[in-house]
Amino acid sequence: MLIPCPHCGARLSEEFVCHGDATRQRPAYDASDEAWTDYVYLRDNPAGAHREHWYHAAGCHAWLVVTRDTRTHQIIGVEVAR
Amino acid sequence: MGYSAFSLLKNALTGHRHWRPAWRDAAPQAQYDVVIVGGGGHGLATAYYLARVYGVRRVAVVEKGWIGSGYAGRNTTIIRSNYLLPGNIPFYELSMQLWEGLEQELNYNAMVSQRGVLNLYHSDAQRDAYARRGNAMRLHGVDAELLDRAAVKRMLPYLDFDNARFPIQGGLLQRRGGTARHDAVVWGYARAADRLGVDIIQNCEVTGIRSEQGRVVGIETTRGFIGAAKVGLAVAGNSSRLAAMAGLRLPIESHVLQAFVSEGVKPLIDTVVTFGAGHFYISQSDKGGLVFGGDIDGYNSYAQRGNLPVIEDVCEGGMALMPMIGRLRLLRHWGGIMDMSMDGSPIIDRAPVDGLYLNAGWCYGGFKATPGSGLSFAHLLATDTPHETATAFRLDRFGRGAVIDEKGQGAHPNLH
Ligand SMILES: Cc1cc2nc3c(=O)[nH]c(=O)nc-3n(C[C@H](O)[C@H](O)[C@H](O)COP(=O)(O)OP(=O)(O)OC[C@H]3O[C@@H](n4cnc5c(N)ncnc54)[C@H](O)[C@@H]3O)c2cc1C
Ligand SMILES: [Zn+2]
């Protein structure tokens, strides 16, 4: 799997660390237990397009949001995480 | 017809022309008491115990492909009950005891082979962790032996004991662990369930879960609607997709795990060995191939194939452990999808929708759980109460902070 890093170009996936689902949003500190449980544990886990964090550990050290098809591993889009 | 030495001889003498199919290829009926989705080991075992132990009569197993075409048929067949936590040990030990009597129970040769499972340790800290695990096992009546370096050397002299980075100090051995023939487990449960009247419906994909007034009433399939008083999901890597049909999100991610088989060689490895300093485990099949694997690839996947970095990592682990395998050629290699739960332990529970039941989150260890999972899930489906060995496998444990985290690592879908 090659991941096209916006800074470094297409690089082997082993240069990156995958940090999973990028759609989760950390709730406020005083949010309900349900909101925290949802954030920490529950996942959509789609078969298809999945937005996920990849960290370019052996490269530019940027955090990326990669959109990848979980059925084919095809990379649909890459942007720098913010 | 029961299988026996006599039936084998009789059929041999008549040229093996009179064997009958081991199970019927059933067509869906309009209504069942219980429909199990997923014709893998867990689904078929559940149906068998529902009929056999709990006397539920109208049971169907609905499978999108043919039975055993999922991960039941793609795993590396290791069975063991060497767990640490009280929520897990009794359940996996129940499973191990069921394995020990399975072939007589099913009248089917599942090739259960108690050749032992040896987990190696390479540091003092790891020895202490294994001593603790072994003690926890023994306190629950499970066999465990802590071996020192000399004892491991007597068992497996060919390991790289003096590896510069990861010298082998010893291992934790469960002699009752071993392997079983995965396909035969599926076929044995299917045949036994079929004989008790269970309908095994193949090539029938579930596309929806129908509910009325908040209660599940049946499933939509590619072969039409099938009514059911209770629906049990046992779809392993596809658990999130099926749960989504009932509007649920699970504490599960689907990940790919790869496995490998070498060319066949003479008997070489007579046990199951795991490398403790990386992730590599190996055994030898009866055909002679070395069967081995390691870590999941580490990203969400439904693709049933992995990538090269993990292949390299697994092979490096193998070379660090037993350099003698370095010149063997790889014959086959494949990937399967794991339902990785967020604490590494399974879920056998009622779903928050009436009439729907979950059996999921098996990570990379669901094969060994097949008999216990089937019995516990059948118990839950029949009685609406958890089986006594599966009381910890609740869906709400995540929100309650009652996770069963064998690794003590916190929420992450790479545990098992
Ligand atoms: C490479 C690899 C190695 C492994 N090694 C081991 C090991 O050594 N020891 C161990 O204990 N475990 C191991 N496992 C894990 C083990 O294989 C699984 O946990 C276990 O097989 C899951 O239970 P099952 O057999 O019921 O699943 P499956 O056989 O996958 O059954 C689920 C069934 O559901 C069906 N299904 C899915 N969606 C639908 C639908 N919409 N409609 C109808 N049917 C559907 C699938 O086709 C499938 O047949 C390994 C897994 C892999 C991939
Ligand atoms: Zn980069």
JSON list of N, CA and C and ligand atoms in Angstrom, two decimals, chain B residues 37-43 62-79 186 204-207 234-238 242 245 257-259 281 334-339 362-370, ligand 1:
[
{"chain": "B", "resi": 37, "resn": "VAL", "atom": "N", "xyz": [-27.58, -16.08, 11.91]},
{"chain": "B", "resi": 37, "resn": "VAL", "atom": "CA", "xyz": [-26.95, -15.55, 10.71]},
{"chain": "B", "resi": 37, "resn": "VAL", "atom": "C", "xyz": [-25.46, -15.88, 10.78]},
{"chain": "B", "resi": 38, "resn": "GLY", "atom": "N", "xyz": [-24.96, -16.59, 9.77]},
{"chain": "B", "resi": 38, "resn": "GLY", "atom": "CA", "xyz": [-23.54, -16.94, 9.73]},
{"chain": "B", "resi": 38, "resn": "GLY", "atom": "C", "xyz": [-23.32, -18.43, 9.91]},
{"chain": "B", "resi": 39, "resn": "GLY", "atom": "N", "xyz": [-22.91, -19.09, 8.83]},
{"chain": "B", "resi": 39, "resn": "GLY", "atom": "CA", "xyz": [-22.64, -20.53, 8.87]},
{"chain": "B", "resi": 39, "resn": "GLY", "atom": "C", "xyz": [-21.16, -20.81, 9.03]},
{"chain": "B", "resi": 40, "resn": "GLY", "atom": "N", "xyz": [-20.54, -20.15, 10.00]},
{"chain": "B", "resi": 40, "resn": "GLY", "atom": "CA", "xyz": [-19.17, -20.50, 10.39]},
{"chain": "B", "resi": 40, "resn": "GLY", "atom": "C", "xyz": [-19.26, -21.46, 11.57]},
{"chain": "B", "resi": 41, "resn": "GLY", "atom": "N", "xyz": [-18.12, -21.67, 12.21]},
{"chain": "B", "resi": 41, "resn": "GLY", "atom": "CA", "xyz": [-18.10, -22.58, 13.35]},
{"chain": "B", "resi": 41, "resn": "GLY", "atom": "C", "xyz": [-19.07, -22.14, 14.44]},
{"chain": "B", "resi": 42, "resn": "HIS", "atom": "N", "xyz": [-19.08, -20.86, 14.77]},
{"chain": "B", "resi": 42, "resn": "HIS", "atom": "CA", "xyz": [-19.90, -20.39, 15.88]},
{"chain": "B", "resi": 42, "resn": "HIS", "atom": "C", "xyz": [-21.38, -20.55, 15.58]},
{"chain": "B", "resi": 43, "resn": "GLY", "atom": "N", "xyz": [-21.80, -20.17, 14.38]},
{"chain": "B", "resi": 43, "resn": "GLY", "atom": "CA", "xyz": [-23.22, -20.25, 14.01]},
{"chain": "B", "resi": 43, "resn": "GLY", "atom": "C", "xyz": [-23.71, -21.69, 14.03]},
{"chain": "B", "resi": 62, "resn": "VAL", "atom": "N", "xyz": [-28.38, -19.33, 8.43]},
{"chain": "B", "resi": 62, "resn": "VAL", "atom": "CA", "xyz": [-28.42, -18.68, 7.13]},
{"chain": "B", "resi": 62, "resn": "VAL", "atom": "C", "xyz": [-27.02, -18.19, 6.78]},
{"chain": "B", "resi": 63, "resn": "GLU", "atom": "N", "xyz": [-26.49, -18.66, 5.67]},
{"chain": "B", "resi": 63, "resn": "GLU", "atom": "CA", "xyz": [-25.10, -18.38, 5.30]},
{"chain": "B", "resi": 63, "resn": "GLU", "atom": "C", "xyz": [-25.05, -17.79, 3.90]},
{"chain": "B", "resi": 64, "resn": "LYS", "atom": "N", "xyz": [-24.31, -16.69, 3.75]},
{"chain": "B", "resi": 64, "resn": "LYS", "atom": "CA", "xyz": [-24.31, -16.01, 2.43]},
{"chain": "B", "resi": 64, "resn": "LYS", "atom": "C", "xyz": [-23.57, -16.80, 1.37]},
{"chain": "B", "resi": 65, "resn": "GLY", "atom": "N", "xyz": [-22.54, -17.54, 1.74]},
{"chain": "B", "resi": 65, "resn": "GLY", "atom": "CA", "xyz": [-21.81, -18.37, 0.77]},
{"chain": "B", "resi": 65, "resn": "GLY", "atom": "C", "xyz": [-22.11, -19.83, 1.05]},
{"chain": "B", "resi": 66, "resn": "TRP", "atom": "N", "xyz": [-21.07, -20.63, 1.17]},
{"chain": "B", "resi": 66, "resn": "TRP", "atom": "CA", "xyz": [-21.25, -22.00, 1.65]},
{"chain": "B", "resi": 66, "resn": "TRP", "atom": "C", "xyz": [-20.70, -22.04, 3.07]},
{"chain": "B", "resi": 67, "resn": "ILE", "atom": "N", "xyz": [-21.14, -23.02, 3.85]},
{"chain": "B", "resi": 67, "resn": "ILE", "atom": "CA", "xyz": [-20.71, -23.03, 5.25]},
{"chain": "B", "resi": 67, "resn": "ILE", "atom": "C", "xyz": [-19.19, -23.20, 5.34]},
{"chain": "B", "resi": 68, "resn": "GLY", "atom": "N", "xyz": [-18.61, -22.51, 6.28]},
{"chain": "B", "resi": 68, "resn": "GLY", "atom": "CA", "xyz": [-17.16, -22.60, 6.46]},
{"chain": "B", "resi": 68, "resn": "GLY", "atom": "C", "xyz": [-16.36, -21.77, 5.46]},
{"chain": "B", "resi": 69, "resn": "SER", "atom": "N", "xyz": [-17.05, -20.94, 4.66]},
{"chain": "B", "resi": 69, "resn": "SER", "atom": "CA", "xyz": [-16.32, -20.15, 3.67]},
{"chain": "B", "resi": 69, "resn": "SER", "atom": "C", "xyz": [-15.79, -18.84, 4.26]},
{"chain": "B", "resi": 70, "resn": "GLY", "atom": "N", "xyz": [-16.11, -18.59, 5.51]},
{"chain": "B", "resi": 70, "resn": "GLY", "atom": "CA", "xyz": [-15.60, -17.38, 6.16]},
{"chain": "B", "resi": 70, "resn": "GLY", "atom": "C", "xyz": [-14.29, -17.69, 6.86]},
{"chain": "B", "resi": 71, "resn": "TYR", "atom": "N", "xyz": [-14.18, -17.24, 8.12]},
{"chain": "B", "resi": 71, "resn": "TYR", "atom": "CA", "xyz": [-12.90, -17.33, 8.80]},
{"chain": "B", "resi": 71, "resn": "TYR", "atom": "C", "xyz": [-12.72, -18.67, 9.51]},
{"chain": "B", "resi": 72, "resn": "ALA", "atom": "N", "xyz": [-13.83, -19.40, 9.67]},
{"chain": "B", "resi": 72, "resn": "ALA", "atom": "CA", "xyz": [-13.69, -20.77, 10.18]},
{"chain": "B", "resi": 72, "resn": "ALA", "atom": "C", "xyz": [-12.73, -21.56, 9.29]},
{"chain": "B", "resi": 73, "resn": "GLY", "atom": "N", "xyz": [-12.78, -21.28, 7.99]},
{"chain": "B", "resi": 73, "resn": "GLY", "atom": "CA", "xyz": [-11.95, -22.02, 7.05]},
{"chain": "B", "resi": 73, "resn": "GLY", "atom": "C", "xyz": [-10.63, -21.33, 6.72]},
{"chain": "B", "resi": 74, "resn": "ARG", "atom": "N", "xyz": [-10.32, -20.25, 7.39]},
{"chain": "B", "resi": 74, "resn": "ARG", "atom": "CA", "xyz": [-9.09, -19.51, 7.05]},
{"chain": "B", "resi": 74, "resn": "ARG", "atom": "C", "xyz": [-8.19, -19.30, 8.25]},
{"chain": "B", "resi": 75, "resn": "ASN", "atom": "N", "xyz": [-8.44, -19.98, 9.34]},
{"chain": "B", "resi": 75, "resn": "ASN", "atom": "CA", "xyz": [-7.61, -19.69, 10.52]},
{"chain": "B", "resi": 75, "resn": "ASN", "atom": "C", "xyz": [-6.49, -20.70, 10.65]},
{"chain": "B", "resi": 76, "resn": "THR", "atom": "N", "xyz": [-5.65, -20.50, 11.65]},
{"chain": "B", "resi": 76, "resn": "THR", "atom": "CA", "xyz": [-4.47, -21.35, 11.82]},
{"chain": "B", "resi": 76, "resn": "THR", "atom": "C", "xyz": [-4.70, -22.43, 12.88]},
{"chain": "B", "resi": 77, "resn": "THR", "atom": "N", "xyz": [-5.95, -22.64, 13.25]},
{"chain": "B", "resi": 77, "resn": "THR", "atom": "CA", "xyz": [-6.47, -23.83, 13.96]},
{"chain": "B", "resi": 77, "resn": "THR", "atom": "C", "xyz": [-5.94, -24.06, 15.37]},
{"chain": "B", "resi": 78, "resn": "ILE", "atom": "N", "xyz": [-5.43, -23.03, 16.01]},
{"chain": "B", "resi": 78, "resn": "ILE", "atom": "CA", "xyz": [-4.88, -23.25, 17.36]},
{"chain": "B", "resi": 78, "resn": "ILE", "atom": "C", "xyz": [-5.99, -23.20, 18.41]},
{"chain": "B", "resi": 79, "resn": "ILE", "atom": "N", "xyz": [-5.97, -24.17, 19.31]},
{"chain": "B", "resi": 79, "resn": "ILE", "atom": "CA", "xyz": [-6.92, -24.18, 20.42]},
{"chain": "B", "resi": 79, "resn": "ILE", "atom": "C", "xyz": [-6.14, -24.18, 21.73]},
{"chain": "B", "resi": 186, "resn": "VAL", "atom": "N", "xyz": [-16.44, -27.41, 11.26]},
{"chain": "B", "resi": 186, "resn": "VAL", "atom": "CA", "xyz": [-17.64, -26.87, 10.60]},
{"chain": "B", "resi": 186, "resn": "VAL", "atom": "C", "xyz": [-18.53, -28.01, 10.11]},
{"chain": "B", "resi": 204, "resn": "CYS", "atom": "N", "xyz": [-27.39, -17.62, 0.77]},
{"chain": "B", "resi": 204, "resn": "CYS", "atom": "CA", "xyz": [-28.54, -16.82, 1.19]},
{"chain": "B", "resi": 204, "resn": "CYS", "atom": "C", "xyz": [-27.99, -15.68, 2.04]},
{"chain": "B", "resi": 205, "resn": "GLU", "atom": "N", "xyz": [-27.81, -14.53, 1.41]},
{"chain": "B", "resi": 205, "resn": "GLU", "atom": "CA", "xyz": [-27.20, -13.39, 2.13]},
{"chain": "B", "resi": 205, "resn": "GLU", "atom": "C", "xyz": [-28.26, -12.58, 2.85]},
{"chain": "B", "resi": 206, "resn": "VAL", "atom": "N", "xyz": [-27.99, -12.26, 4.08]},
{"chain": "B", "resi": 206, "resn": "VAL", "atom": "CA", "xyz": [-28.90, -11.40, 4.83]},
{"chain": "B", "resi": 206, "resn": "VAL", "atom": "C", "xyz": [-28.64, -9.95, 4.42]},
{"chain": "B", "resi": 207, "resn": "THR", "atom": "N", "xyz": [-29.70, -9.27, 4.00]},
{"chain": "B", "resi": 207, "resn": "THR", "atom": "CA", "xyz": [-29.56, -7.89, 3.52]},
{"chain": "B", "resi": 207, "resn": "THR", "atom": "C", "xyz": [-30.25, -6.89, 4.43]},
{"chain": "B", "resi": 234, "resn": "ALA", "atom": "N", "xyz": [-23.90, -14.27, 14.18]},
{"chain": "B", "resi": 234, "resn": "ALA", "atom": "CA", "xyz": [-22.60, -14.91, 14.43]},
{"chain": "B", "resi": 234, "resn": "ALA", "atom": "C", "xyz": [-21.79, -14.78, 13.14]},
{"chain": "B", "resi": 235, "resn": "VAL", "atom": "N", "xyz": [-21.50, -13.53, 12.78]},
{"chain": "B", "resi": 235, "resn": "VAL", "atom": "CA", "xyz": [-20.89, -13.26, 11.48]},
{"chain": "B", "resi": 235, "resn": "VAL", "atom": "C", "xyz": [-19.46, -12.75, 11.57]},
{"chain": "B", "resi": 236, "resn": "ALA", "atom": "N", "xyz": [-18.82, -12.92, 12.72]},
{"chain": "B", "resi": 236, "resn": "ALA", "atom": "CA", "xyz": [-17.40, -12.64, 12.90]},
{"chain": "B", "resi": 236, "resn": "ALA", "atom": "C", "xyz": [-16.99, -11.29, 12.27]},
{"chain": "B", "resi": 237, "resn": "GLY", "atom": "N", "xyz": [-16.14, -11.30, 11.25]},
{"chain": "B", "resi": 237, "resn": "GLY", "atom": "CA", "xyz": [-15.60, -10.06, 10.67]},
{"chain": "B", "resi": 237, "resn": "GLY", "atom": "C", "xyz": [-16.64, -9.11, 10.13]},
{"chain": "B", "resi": 238, "resn": "ASN", "atom": "N", "xyz": [-17.84, -9.61, 9.89]},
{"chain": "B", "resi": 238, "resn": "ASN", "atom": "CA", "xyz": [-18.90, -8.76, 9.35]},
{"chain": "B", "resi": 238, "resn": "ASN", "atom": "C", "xyz": [-19.89, -8.28, 10.40]},
{"chain": "B", "resi": 242, "resn": "LEU", "atom": "N", "xyz": [-23.73, -6.23, 9.95]},
{"chain": "B", "resi": 242, "resn": "LEU", "atom": "CA", "xyz": [-25.04, -6.79, 10.29]},
{"chain": "B", "resi": 242, "resn": "LEU", "atom": "C", "xyz": [-25.70, -5.97, 11.39]},
{"chain": "B", "resi": 245, "resn": "MET", "atom": "N", "xyz": [-27.51, -3.00, 10.28]},
{"chain": "B", "resi": 245, "resn": "MET", "atom": "CA", "xyz": [-28.84, -3.24, 9.70]},
{"chain": "B", "resi": 245, "resn": "MET", "atom": "C", "xyz": [-29.93, -3.08, 10.75]},
{"chain": "B", "resi": 257, "resn": "LEU", "atom": "N", "xyz": [-5.96, -10.12, 9.20]},
{"chain": "B", "resi": 257, "resn": "LEU", "atom": "CA", "xyz": [-4.89, -10.94, 9.75]},
{"chain": "B", "resi": 257, "resn": "LEU", "atom": "C", "xyz": [-4.43, -11.90, 8.67]},
{"chain": "B", "resi": 258, "resn": "GLN", "atom": "N", "xyz": [-3.12, -12.00, 8.48]},
{"chain": "B", "resi": 258, "resn": "GLN", "atom": "CA", "xyz": [-2.59, -12.87, 7.44]},
{"chain": "B", "resi": 258, "resn": "GLN", "atom": "C", "xyz": [-2.07, -14.18, 8.04]},
{"chain": "B", "resi": 259, "resn": "ALA", "atom": "N", "xyz": [-2.06, -15.21, 7.21]},
{"chain": "B", "resi": 259, "resn": "ALA", "atom": "CA", "xyz": [-1.51, -16.50, 7.63]},
{"chain": "B", "resi": 259, "resn": "ALA", "atom": "C", "xyz": [-0.74, -17.11, 6.48]},
{"chain": "B", "resi": 281, "resn": "TYR", "atom": "N", "xyz": [3.85, -17.13, 15.51]},
{"chain": "B", "resi": 281, "resn": "TYR", "atom": "CA", "xyz": [3.49, -18.42, 16.09]},
{"chain": "B", "resi": 281, "resn": "TYR", "atom": "C", "xyz": [3.48, -19.45, 14.97]},
{"chain": "B", "resi": 334, "resn": "TRP", "atom": "N", "xyz": [-2.63, -16.00, 2.90]},
{"chain": "B", "resi": 334, "resn": "TRP", "atom": "CA", "xyz": [-3.95, -15.41, 2.70]},
{"chain": "B", "resi": 334, "resn": "TRP", "atom": "C", "xyz": [-4.26, -14.46, 3.85]},
{"chain": "B", "resi": 335, "resn": "GLY", "atom": "N", "xyz": [-5.37, -13.77, 3.74]},
{"chain": "B", "resi": 335, "resn": "GLY", "atom": "CA", "xyz": [-5.79, -12.88, 4.82]},
{"chain": "B", "resi": 335, "resn": "GLY", "atom": "C", "xyz": [-7.24, -13.13, 5.17]},
{"chain": "B", "resi": 336, "resn": "GLY", "atom": "N", "xyz": [-7.58, -12.87, 6.40]},
{"chain": "B", "resi": 336, "resn": "GLY", "atom": "CA", "xyz": [-8.97, -12.99, 6.84]},
{"chain": "B", "resi": 336, "resn": "GLY", "atom": "C", "xyz": [-9.33, -11.80, 7.71]},
{"chain": "B", "resi": 337, "resn": "ILE", "atom": "N", "xyz": [-10.63, -11.54, 7.86]},
{"chain": "B", "resi": 337, "resn": "ILE", "atom": "CA", "xyz": [-11.06, -10.34, 8.57]},
{"chain": "B", "resi": 337, "resn": "ILE", "atom": "C", "xyz": [-11.48, -10.67, 10.00]},
{"chain": "B", "resi": 338, "resn": "MET", "atom": "N", "xyz": [-10.87, -9.95, 10.93]},
{"chain": "B", "resi": 338, "resn": "MET", "atom": "CA", "xyz": [-11.12, -10.15, 12.34]},
{"chain": "B", "resi": 338, "resn": "MET", "atom": "C", "xyz": [-12.06, -9.10, 12.87]},
{"chain": "B", "resi": 339, "resn": "ASP", "atom": "N", "xyz": [-13.01, -9.54, 13.71]},
{"chain": "B", "resi": 339, "resn": "ASP", "atom": "CA", "xyz": [-13.87, -8.60, 14.43]},
{"chain": "B", "resi": 339, "resn": "ASP", "atom": "C", "xyz": [-13.14, -8.22, 15.71]},
{"chain": "B", "resi": 362, "resn": "TRP", "atom": "N", "xyz": [-14.47, -11.53, 18.28]},
{"chain": "B", "resi": 362, "resn": "TRP", "atom": "CA", "xyz": [-13.61, -12.68, 18.55]},
{"chain": "B", "resi": 362, "resn": "TRP", "atom": "C", "xyz": [-12.14, -12.43, 18.29]},
{"chain": "B", "resi": 363, "resn": "CYS", "atom": "N", "xyz": [-11.82, -11.29, 17.72]},
{"chain": "B", "resi": 363, "resn": "CYS", "atom": "CA", "xyz": [-10.41, -10.95, 17.48]},
{"chain": "B", "resi": 363, "resn": "CYS", "atom": "C", "xyz": [-9.72, -12.10, 16.76]},
{"chain": "B", "resi": 364, "resn": "TYR", "atom": "N", "xyz": [-8.43, -12.39, 17.10]},
{"chain": "B", "resi": 364, "resn": "TYR", "atom": "CA", "xyz": [-7.85, -13.48, 16.33]},
{"chain": "B", "resi": 364, "resn": "TYR", "atom": "C", "xyz": [-8.00, -14.83, 17.03]},
{"chain": "B", "resi": 365, "resn": "GLY", "atom": "N", "xyz": [-8.90, -14.91, 17.98]},
{"chain": "B", "resi": 365, "resn": "GLY", "atom": "CA", "xyz": [-8.93, -16.14, 18.76]},
{"chain": "B", "resi": 365, "resn": "GLY", "atom": "C", "xyz": [-10.25, -16.85, 18.79]},
{"chain": "B", "resi": 366, "resn": "GLY", "atom": "N", "xyz": [-11.06, -16.67, 17.77]},
{"chain": "B", "resi": 366, "resn": "GLY", "atom": "CA", "xyz": [-12.40, -17.23, 17.83]},
{"chain": "B", "resi": 366, "resn": "GLY", "atom": "C", "xyz": [-12.50, -18.70, 17.49]},
{"chain": "B", "resi": 367, "resn": "PHE", "atom": "N", "xyz": [-11.49, -19.26, 16.84]},
{"chain": "B", "resi": 367, "resn": "PHE", "atom": "CA", "xyz": [-11.62, -20.67, 16.48]},
{"chain": "B", "resi": 367, "resn": "PHE", "atom": "C", "xyz": [-11.64, -21.54, 17.73]},
{"chain": "B", "resi": 368, "resn": "LYS", "atom": "N", "xyz": [-10.70, -21.31, 18.63]},
{"chain": "B", "resi": 368, "resn": "LYS", "atom": "CA", "xyz": [-10.64, -22.11, 19.84]},
{"chain": "B", "resi": 368, "resn": "LYS", "atom": "C", "xyz": [-11.91, -22.01, 20.66]},
{"chain": "B", "resi": 369, "resn": "ALA", "atom": "N", "xyz": [-12.62, -20.88, 20.49]},
{"chain": "B", "resi": 369, "resn": "ALA", "atom": "CA", "xyz": [-13.82, -20.63, 21.28]},
{"chain": "B", "resi": 369, "resn": "ALA", "atom": "C", "xyz": [-15.05, -21.31, 20.69]},
{"chain": "B", "resi": 370, "resn": "THR", "atom": "N", "xyz": [-14.93, -21.92, 19.49]},
{"chain": "B", "resi": 370, "resn": "THR", "atom": "CA", "xyz": [-16.11, -22.37, 18.77]},
{"chain": "B", "resi": 370, "resn": "THR", "atom": "C", "xyz": [-17.09, -23.19, 19.62]},
{"chain": "C", "resi": 1, "resn": "LIG", "atom": "C1", "xyz": [-5.50, -15.86, 9.38]},
{"chain": "C", "resi": 1, "resn": "LIG", "atom": "C2", "xyz": [-6.32, -16.19, 10.59]},
{"chain": "C", "resi": 1, "resn": "LIG", "atom": "C3", "xyz": [-5.79, -17.00, 11.59]},
{"chain": "C", "resi": 1, "resn": "LIG", "atom": "C4", "xyz": [-6.54, -17.30, 12.73]},
{"chain": "C", "resi": 1, "resn": "LIG", "atom": "N1", "xyz": [-6.02, -18.16, 13.64]},
{"chain": "C", "resi": 1, "resn": "LIG", "atom": "C5", "xyz": [-6.74, -18.54, 14.71]},
{"chain": "C", "resi": 1, "resn": "LIG", "atom": "C6", "xyz": [-6.22, -19.52, 15.61]},
{"chain": "C", "resi": 1, "resn": "LIG", "atom": "O1", "xyz": [-5.12, -20.08, 15.41]},
{"chain": "C", "resi": 1, "resn": "LIG", "atom": "N2", "xyz": [-6.95, -19.85, 16.70]},
{"chain": "C", "resi": 1, "resn": "LIG", "atom": "C7", "xyz": [-8.16, -19.27, 16.95]},
{"chain": "C", "resi": 1, "resn": "LIG", "atom": "O2", "xyz": [-8.76, -19.57, 17.97]},
{"chain": "C", "resi": 1, "resn": "LIG", "atom": "N3", "xyz": [-8.70, -18.36, 16.08]},
{"chain": "C", "resi": 1, "resn": "LIG", "atom": "C8", "xyz": [-8.02, -17.99, 14.96]},
{"chain": "C", "resi": 1, "resn": "LIG", "atom": "N4", "xyz": [-8.56, -17.08, 14.07]},
{"chain": "C", "resi": 1, "resn": "LIG", "atom": "C9", "xyz": [-9.86, -16.46, 14.36]},
{"chain": "C", "resi": 1, "resn": "LIG", "atom": "C10", "xyz": [-11.03, -17.34, 13.94]},
{"chain": "C", "resi": 1, "resn": "LIG", "atom": "O3", "xyz": [-10.85, -17.80, 12.63]},
{"chain": "C", "resi": 1, "resn": "LIG", "atom": "C11", "xyz": [-12.35, -16.55, 14.03]},
{"chain": "C", "resi": 1, "resn": "LIG", "atom": "O4", "xyz": [-12.42, -15.84, 15.24]},
{"chain": "C", "resi": 1, "resn": "LIG", "atom": "C12", "xyz": [-13.56, -17.47, 13.94]},
{"chain": "C", "resi": 1, "resn": "LIG", "atom": "O5", "xyz": [-13.46, -18.32, 12.83]},
{"chain": "C", "resi": 1, "resn": "LIG", "atom": "C13", "xyz": [-14.83, -16.65, 13.87]},
{"chain": "C", "resi": 1, "resn": "LIG", "atom": "O6", "xyz": [-16.00, -17.41, 14.06]},
{"chain": "C", "resi": 1, "resn": "LIG", "atom": "P1", "xyz": [-16.75, -18.22, 12.89]},
{"chain": "C", "resi": 1, "resn": "LIG", "atom": "O7", "xyz": [-15.99, -19.46, 12.63]},
{"chain": "C", "resi": 1, "resn": "LIG", "atom": "O8", "xyz": [-18.14, -18.42, 13.28]},
{"chain": "C", "resi": 1, "resn": "LIG", "atom": "O9", "xyz": [-16.62, -17.17, 11.70]},
{"chain": "C", "resi": 1, "resn": "LIG", "atom": "P2", "xyz": [-16.89, -17.33, 10.15]},
{"chain": "C", "resi": 1, "resn": "LIG", "atom": "O10", "xyz": [-16.48, -18.66, 9.66]},
{"chain": "C", "resi": 1, "resn": "LIG", "atom": "O11", "xyz": [-16.31, -16.13, 9.48]},
{"chain": "C", "resi": 1, "resn": "LIG", "atom": "O12", "xyz": [-18.47, -17.29, 10.10]},
{"chain": "C", "resi": 1, "resn": "LIG", "atom": "C14", "xyz": [-19.24, -16.15, 9.82]},
{"chain": "C", "resi": 1, "resn": "LIG", "atom": "C15", "xyz": [-20.08, -16.45, 8.62]},
{"chain": "C", "resi": 1, "resn": "LIG", "atom": "O13", "xyz": [-21.02, -15.41, 8.42]},
{"chain": "C", "resi": 1, "resn": "LIG", "atom": "C16", "xyz": [-21.25, -15.30, 7.06]},
{"chain": "C", "resi": 1, "resn": "LIG", "atom": "N5", "xyz": [-21.88, -14.00, 6.77]},
{"chain": "C", "resi": 1, "resn": "LIG", "atom": "C17", "xyz": [-21.31, -12.77, 6.83]},
{"chain": "C", "resi": 1, "resn": "LIG", "atom": "N6", "xyz": [-22.19, -11.83, 6.45]},
{"chain": "C", "resi": 1, "resn": "LIG", "atom": "C18", "xyz": [-23.35, -12.47, 6.15]},
{"chain": "C", "resi": 1, "resn": "LIG", "atom": "C19", "xyz": [-24.62, -12.04, 5.68]},
{"chain": "C", "resi": 1, "resn": "LIG", "atom": "N7", "xyz": [-24.87, -10.75, 5.44]},
{"chain": "C", "resi": 1, "resn": "LIG", "atom": "N8", "xyz": [-25.57, -12.97, 5.47]},
{"chain": "C", "resi": 1, "resn": "LIG", "atom": "C20", "xyz": [-25.33, -14.30, 5.71]},
{"chain": "C", "resi": 1, "resn": "LIG", "atom": "N9", "xyz": [-24.13, -14.76, 6.14]},
{"chain": "C", "resi": 1, "resn": "LIG", "atom": "C21", "xyz": [-23.16, -13.85, 6.35]},
{"chain": "C", "resi": 1, "resn": "LIG", "atom": "C22", "xyz": [-19.88, -15.45, 6.44]},
{"chain": "C", "resi": 1, "resn": "LIG", "atom": "O14", "xyz": [-19.95, -15.82, 5.08]},
{"chain": "C", "resi": 1, "resn": "LIG", "atom": "C23", "xyz": [-19.27, -16.54, 7.33]},
{"chain": "C", "resi": 1, "resn": "LIG", "atom": "O15", "xyz": [-19.39, -17.83, 6.78]},
{"chain": "C", "resi": 1, "resn": "LIG", "atom": "C24", "xyz": [-7.83, -16.76, 12.90]},
{"chain": "C", "resi": 1, "resn": "LIG", "atom": "C25", "xyz": [-8.37, -15.96, 11.90]},
{"chain": "C", "resi": 1, "resn": "LIG", "atom": "C26", "xyz": [-7.64, -15.70, 10.74]},
{"chain": "C", "resi": 1, "resn": "LIG", "atom": "C27", "xyz": [-8.25, -14.87, 9.64]}
]
